[in-house]
Each structure stands twice: as C-alpha cells, then as structure tokens.
Amino acid sequence: EIDHEISHILGFSSLYFEELGMIYTETKKRERKSYLRSPKLIERAKLHFNCENIKGIQLENQGGSGSAGSHWEARYMLGDYMISTDYIDNVISDITIALFEDSGLYEVEYFSGGLFKYGKNKGCSFLNNKCIVNGNPISEEFCVTPQQPMCTQSRTAKGYCGIYQYTTSIPSKYQYFTNPNYGGFLPVNYCPVPNTGSSETVYYPTNCKIGTSTLDSEYGETFGSNSFCFLSSLLPSSSNRNTTYQSICYKVTCNSSSKQIIINIGSSTVTCPTNGGNIDNPSGFKGYITCPKYIDICDAENN
C-alpha cells in the first residue's frame, strides 16, 4: 500500500516518535505496552471513541522491528491504513491525521471521508475490556458465530465472522472460547472480526467499491464508488429462490433533507428510516434488510 509506506517516510516511525517524546510506556503483568500521546491525537481519540480517559493510542507490540512500535495496534485501530497488516478496510482516521499535525512538520486537513468507524462512539469499555466477555461480543465490531454474515465497520466490504482453529493453543489472555485453539484474527489480539474470505492482498473482490459480484442479477447487487455493504435477505417478490440473510453490496444515495438512506436494489429502491432498523418485505420484495443509521453512511463528510 503506497500511502502506508509514504507515511512511514513522512514520520510514522518509532524512532521519530521517540525523538519527539510522543511515546508513553507502561508495564503491567510483565507485559510492556507503548502508547502514542500528543495533544491533537488525544483530542481526536477522545472524540472518536467517546472516552475521556484515554492515555494514548497503543502501538503494535507483536512481530519484529518492521511491525512493532511503528504501527497502530490493530485491536484498537483496525481498518486504519497504518496498522501492520492487510485488512479489507483501509481508510485514514482523524487520529492518524492528528499525529502528523502534532509532529509540527505538517499543516493538515481533517477531511478523511468519515469512513473510519471502528470503535466509533463505543466508549472507554471498548478500549479497556476484552472483545468477548462471558461469551458475548462487547460491540458489533466482534462476533462469536462462525460464518455469520457481516459488514466491515466502514461498510466498504462484505464478509463473515472469522473464527479459526489454530494448530496450537492461543495465549491464555486472548482465549475467548472453550477450545483454546479457537480464535479470531491474530493481529487484533485474536478477536473475531469480519473476514472477507479472500486471500488477495492488493485487489479485494468483496470490496463494495472495487470488487466483483458473484451473485445472480436477481439479487440486485451493485459494486461502485457509491456502494456500501448491507445485511439483507431481499429478493424480488416474484423470485422462486428461498431468501438467505447475507452481506451484500448495494448502491446508495443520501437524502440530506429527510436524513434517509435510499438503497438501490436492481431497478427498485428501498428507503431506510433515519435511525436504522429492520425493514420486512418492502414493496416489491420478500425477506428483510437491516438498515444502518443515516449517520453511519450519510454523515456530512460522506454525503
């Protein structure tokens, strides 16, 4: 990813962080963790996560020198382009932009498309708790049902709940299931998150912007710059197929006056309520669709 490597050259580096005095380190239970903290970064992080008690944003502590210390910890920043691993969400967060402003070298523009949704407004518990507590995910970023259809947090890609069986036991602090070999995505502290089902690292077939549909035209799936991921079982009322709840890409338009998302499904449309929710058997369709809130896709930045 070119933007990722250029950002390292521009200063996203542990050596530069240390020189600027941005790194805060603590050791708990014999585990050393490093955090980045600087005024604008903390300000933006508090705003994003809706948490006033943020000491900093943790840096990656796994992997070799090419990963640890010079990337965001994916458990807290999954989907930002400056994590250490490939992931289907690949967007710029205001938190990363704030870091560059705090370096003193750059004037920045905070417009980033508003697509960094991971942990948005989830509060301090999202940062302080494990992703799975008593067998339940703490928020919709995480999951416990293998193959459950999901959308990534930015809704730019479709996938399913990624739970895998590893060949050895997962470290006990990251075990969320009865079987110690079961876990999610390793870079996210083994938390189960949406997986795309693709091994591609450059071209993502399930990305709603640039991917390719494998569904019959009857489903009305559309890929393109204005397409986003939805969870839906909708089929035309005249279809002989049985409905199946799945993640699917639809083209959307935003009605800013009524604050409603208008979903284009084939040659028809479905209008979502401002606050989201399920719509059962909309006109011309059988099945149902789960609508996000208007602000999840059509906020002022994205509109």
Coordinates of C-alpha atoms in Angstrom, one line a residue:
E1 CA 0.0 0.0 0.0
I2 CA 1.8 3.1 -1.3
D3 CA 0.1 5.6 1.2
H4 CA 1.2 3.4 4.1
E5 CA 4.9 3.3 3.1
I6 CA 4.9 7.0 2.3
S7 CA 3.5 7.7 5.7
H8 CA 6.5 5.9 7.3
I9 CA 8.8 8.1 5.3
L10 CA 6.9 11.2 6.4
G11 CA 7.5 10.3 10.1
F12 CA 5.2 7.4 11.2
S13 CA 8.2 5.7 12.8
S14 CA 9.1 4.6 16.3
L15 CA 12.5 6.4 16.0
Y16 CA 10.8 9.6 15.2
F17 CA 8.1 9.2 17.9
E18 CA 10.8 8.7 20.5
E19 CA 12.7 11.8 19.2
L20 CA 9.6 13.9 19.7
G21 CA 8.8 12.5 23.1
M22 CA 5.4 11.1 22.0
I23 CA 5.8 7.6 23.4
Y24 CA 4.4 6.6 26.7
T25 CA 5.3 3.2 28.1
E26 CA 3.9 1.1 30.9
T27 CA 4.4 -2.4 32.1
K28 CA 1.6 -4.5 33.6
K29 CA 1.7 -8.2 34.5
R30 CA 5.2 -8.3 32.9
E31 CA 3.8 -7.1 29.6
R32 CA 5.2 -3.9 28.2
K33 CA 3.0 -1.7 26.1
S34 CA 3.8 1.5 24.3
Y35 CA 1.3 4.3 23.5
L36 CA 1.5 7.4 21.4
R37 CA 0.2 10.5 23.0
S38 CA 0.2 14.1 21.9
P39 CA -2.3 16.9 22.3
K40 CA -4.3 16.7 19.0
L41 CA -4.0 12.9 18.9
I42 CA -5.6 12.7 22.4
E43 CA -8.3 15.2 21.4
R44 CA -9.3 13.3 18.3
A45 CA -9.1 9.9 20.0
K46 CA -11.4 11.1 22.8
L47 CA -13.9 12.4 20.2
H48 CA -13.8 9.3 18.1
F49 CA -14.2 6.7 20.9
N50 CA -16.3 8.9 23.1
C51 CA -14.0 8.3 26.0
E52 CA -12.4 11.0 28.2
N53 CA -9.9 8.7 29.9
I54 CA -7.5 8.0 27.1
K55 CA -3.9 7.8 28.0
G56 CA -2.8 7.4 24.4
I57 CA -3.3 5.0 21.4
Q58 CA -1.4 1.8 21.7
L59 CA 1.3 0.9 19.2
E60 CA 1.7 -2.7 17.8
N61 CA 3.6 -4.9 20.3
Q62 CA 3.7 -8.1 18.2
G63 CA 6.0 -9.0 15.3
G64 CA 9.6 -7.9 14.6
S65 CA 11.1 -4.5 14.2
G66 CA 9.2 -4.0 10.9
S67 CA 5.9 -4.2 12.8
A68 CA 6.2 -3.5 16.5
G69 CA 6.4 0.2 17.5
S70 CA 5.8 1.7 14.1
H71 CA 2.2 0.8 13.6
W72 CA -1.1 1.2 15.4
E73 CA -2.2 -1.8 17.5
A74 CA -5.0 -3.3 15.3
R75 CA -7.2 -4.2 18.3
Y76 CA -7.8 -0.5 18.8
M77 CA -7.3 0.9 15.2
L78 CA -8.5 -1.9 12.9
G79 CA -9.2 -0.5 9.5
D80 CA -6.8 2.5 9.7
Y81 CA -4.2 2.3 6.9
M82 CA -1.3 2.4 9.5
I83 CA -1.9 -1.0 11.1
S84 CA 0.8 -3.5 10.4
T85 CA -1.3 -6.0 8.4
D86 CA -3.5 -6.1 5.3
Y87 CA -7.2 -5.7 6.1
I88 CA -10.2 -5.1 3.8
D89 CA -10.9 -1.8 5.5
N90 CA -8.1 0.5 4.6
V91 CA -9.0 4.1 5.5
I92 CA -7.4 7.2 7.0
S93 CA -8.6 8.1 10.5
D94 CA -8.6 11.6 12.1
I95 CA -6.4 10.1 14.8
T96 CA -3.6 9.4 12.3
I97 CA -4.0 12.9 10.8
A98 CA -3.8 14.4 14.3
L99 CA -0.5 12.6 14.8
F100 CA 1.0 14.2 11.7
E101 CA -0.2 17.6 12.9
D102 CA 1.4 17.1 16.3
S103 CA 4.7 16.3 14.7
G104 CA 5.0 20.0 13.9
L105 CA 6.0 19.4 10.3
Y106 CA 2.7 19.5 8.6
E107 CA -0.4 21.5 8.2
V108 CA -3.3 19.0 7.9
E109 CA -6.8 18.8 6.5
Y110 CA -9.1 16.7 8.7
F111 CA -11.4 15.7 6.0
S112 CA -10.9 11.9 5.6
G113 CA -14.2 10.8 4.3
G114 CA -15.5 9.8 7.7
L115 CA -15.1 6.1 6.9
F116 CA -13.1 5.2 10.0
K117 CA -15.9 3.7 12.0
Y118 CA -14.1 1.1 14.1
G119 CA -14.9 1.7 17.8
K120 CA -16.8 4.9 16.9
N121 CA -18.6 6.3 20.0
K122 CA -18.2 2.9 21.8
G123 CA -16.8 4.5 25.0
C124 CA -14.0 3.6 27.3
S125 CA -15.2 0.0 27.7
F126 CA -14.3 -0.7 24.1
L127 CA -10.7 0.2 24.8
N128 CA -10.4 -1.3 28.3
N129 CA -12.4 -4.6 28.1
K130 CA -11.7 -7.8 26.2
C131 CA -13.6 -8.1 22.9
I132 CA -15.5 -11.1 24.1
V133 CA -16.8 -11.1 27.7
N134 CA -18.7 -14.1 29.1
G135 CA -19.1 -15.5 25.6
N136 CA -20.6 -12.3 24.2
P137 CA -19.0 -9.7 21.9
I138 CA -18.8 -6.2 23.6
S139 CA -19.9 -4.5 20.4
E140 CA -20.9 -5.2 16.8
E141 CA -17.2 -5.0 15.7
F142 CA -16.8 -8.5 17.1
C143 CA -18.7 -11.8 16.7
V144 CA -18.9 -15.3 18.1
T145 CA -20.8 -17.2 15.4
P146 CA -18.6 -18.7 12.7
Q147 CA -19.6 -17.8 9.1
Q148 CA -22.1 -15.2 10.4
P149 CA -22.6 -12.6 7.6
M150 CA -21.0 -9.3 8.5
C151 CA -20.0 -6.0 7.0
T152 CA -16.8 -4.3 7.9
Q153 CA -17.1 -1.2 10.2
S154 CA -16.7 1.2 7.3
R155 CA -19.3 -0.8 5.3
T156 CA -17.0 -0.7 2.4
A157 CA -16.7 -4.5 2.2
K158 CA -18.8 -7.6 2.9
G159 CA -17.5 -10.7 4.8
Y160 CA -18.3 -13.1 7.5
C161 CA -17.3 -13.8 11.2
G162 CA -13.8 -15.1 11.1
I163 CA -13.2 -17.7 13.7
Y164 CA -10.3 -20.2 13.1
Q165 CA -8.8 -23.3 14.6
Y166 CA -5.1 -22.7 15.2
T167 CA -2.6 -25.5 15.4
T168 CA -1.5 -24.6 18.9
S169 CA -3.2 -23.1 21.9
I170 CA -3.8 -19.3 21.8
P171 CA -2.1 -17.4 24.6
S172 CA -4.5 -17.6 27.6
K173 CA -5.1 -13.8 27.8
Y174 CA -6.5 -14.0 24.2
Q175 CA -8.7 -17.1 24.7
Y176 CA -12.4 -16.3 24.2
F177 CA -13.8 -19.8 23.5
T178 CA -13.9 -23.2 25.3
N179 CA -11.5 -24.7 22.8
P180 CA -8.1 -23.0 23.5
N181 CA -7.2 -23.4 19.8
Y182 CA -10.1 -21.3 18.6
G183 CA -9.7 -17.6 18.0
G184 CA -10.2 -14.8 15.6
F185 CA -7.7 -12.6 13.7
L186 CA -4.3 -12.7 15.3
P187 CA -3.3 -9.0 14.8
V188 CA -6.5 -8.0 16.6
N189 CA -5.4 -10.0 19.7
Y190 CA -7.3 -13.0 18.2
C191 CA -10.6 -11.1 18.4
P192 CA -13.1 -12.5 15.9
V193 CA -13.8 -9.7 13.3
P194 CA -15.2 -9.7 9.7
N195 CA -13.2 -11.8 7.3
T196 CA -13.5 -11.4 3.5
G197 CA -12.9 -15.0 2.6
S198 CA -10.3 -13.8 0.1
S199 CA -6.5 -14.3 0.1
E200 CA -6.0 -11.3 -2.1
T201 CA -3.9 -8.5 -0.6
V202 CA -4.0 -6.0 -3.4
Y203 CA -7.3 -6.4 -5.1
Y204 CA -10.2 -7.2 -2.8
P205 CA -13.1 -9.0 -4.6
T206 CA -15.5 -8.3 -1.7
N207 CA -14.9 -4.6 -1.5
C208 CA -18.1 -2.8 -2.5
K209 CA -16.1 -0.1 -4.3
I210 CA -13.8 -2.1 -6.5
G211 CA -14.9 -5.7 -6.1
T212 CA -16.9 -8.0 -8.4
S213 CA -20.3 -9.6 -7.7
T214 CA -20.6 -13.4 -7.8
L215 CA -24.4 -13.3 -7.3
D216 CA -27.1 -13.7 -9.8
S217 CA -28.5 -10.4 -11.1
E218 CA -31.8 -11.1 -9.3
Y219 CA -30.2 -10.1 -6.1
G220 CA -29.6 -6.6 -7.4
E221 CA -26.0 -6.3 -6.0
T222 CA -24.0 -3.4 -7.3
F223 CA -20.4 -2.5 -6.9
G224 CA -19.1 1.0 -7.4
S225 CA -17.9 4.2 -5.7
N226 CA -21.3 4.8 -4.1
S227 CA -21.9 1.2 -3.0
F228 CA -21.9 0.1 0.6
C229 CA -22.3 -3.2 2.5
F230 CA -25.7 -4.2 4.0
L231 CA -27.1 -7.3 5.7
S232 CA -30.1 -8.4 3.7
S233 CA -32.2 -11.4 2.6
L234 CA -34.2 -9.4 0.0
L235 CA -35.2 -11.0 -3.3
P236 CA -37.9 -9.8 -5.8
S237 CA -41.4 -11.0 -4.7
S238 CA -41.6 -13.0 -7.9
S239 CA -38.4 -15.0 -7.2
N240 CA -38.6 -18.7 -6.8
R241 CA -35.5 -18.7 -4.6
N242 CA -35.5 -19.1 -0.8
T243 CA -34.3 -16.0 1.0
T244 CA -30.9 -16.1 2.6
Y245 CA -29.6 -13.4 5.0
Q246 CA -26.2 -12.4 3.8
S247 CA -23.8 -9.5 3.4
I248 CA -24.3 -7.7 0.0
C249 CA -23.3 -4.5 -1.7
Y250 CA -25.9 -2.0 -2.8
K251 CA -25.6 1.4 -4.4
V252 CA -26.9 4.2 -2.1
T253 CA -27.9 7.8 -2.4
C254 CA -28.3 10.1 0.6
N255 CA -31.4 12.3 1.1
S256 CA -30.0 15.0 3.2
S257 CA -33.3 16.8 3.7
S258 CA -35.1 13.8 5.1
K259 CA -32.0 12.2 6.6
Q260 CA -32.7 8.9 4.9
I261 CA -30.5 6.3 3.0
I262 CA -32.0 5.3 -0.3
I263 CA -30.8 1.8 -1.3
N264 CA -30.8 0.9 -5.0
I265 CA -31.6 -2.8 -5.5
G266 CA -31.7 -3.6 -9.2
S267 CA -34.2 -1.2 -10.7
S268 CA -36.0 -0.6 -7.4
T269 CA -35.3 1.3 -4.2
V270 CA -35.8 0.8 -0.5
T271 CA -35.8 3.8 1.8
C272 CA -34.3 3.4 5.3
P273 CA -35.5 5.2 8.4
T274 CA -33.2 7.8 9.8
N275 CA -32.3 5.7 12.9
G276 CA -32.0 2.4 11.0
G277 CA -33.6 -0.9 11.9
N278 CA -35.1 -3.9 10.0
I279 CA -37.5 -3.5 7.1
D280 CA -39.6 -6.6 6.4
N281 CA -41.0 -7.4 3.0
P282 CA -40.6 -3.9 1.5
S283 CA -42.8 -3.2 -1.6
G284 CA -41.7 -5.5 -4.5
F285 CA -39.5 -7.7 -2.3
K286 CA -39.7 -10.6 0.1
G287 CA -37.3 -11.0 3.0
Y288 CA -35.8 -8.2 5.1
I289 CA -32.9 -5.8 5.2
T290 CA -31.1 -4.3 8.2
C291 CA -30.7 -0.6 7.7
P292 CA -27.9 1.3 9.4
K293 CA -28.4 4.7 10.9
Y294 CA -28.3 7.6 8.4
I295 CA -25.1 9.0 10.0
D296 CA -23.4 5.6 9.6
I297 CA -23.1 6.2 5.8
C298 CA -24.6 9.6 5.0
D299 CA -22.9 11.9 7.5
A300 CA -21.8 15.4 6.5
E301 CA -18.4 14.2 5.3
N302 CA -19.6 11.3 3.2
N303 CA -22.6 13.0 1.7

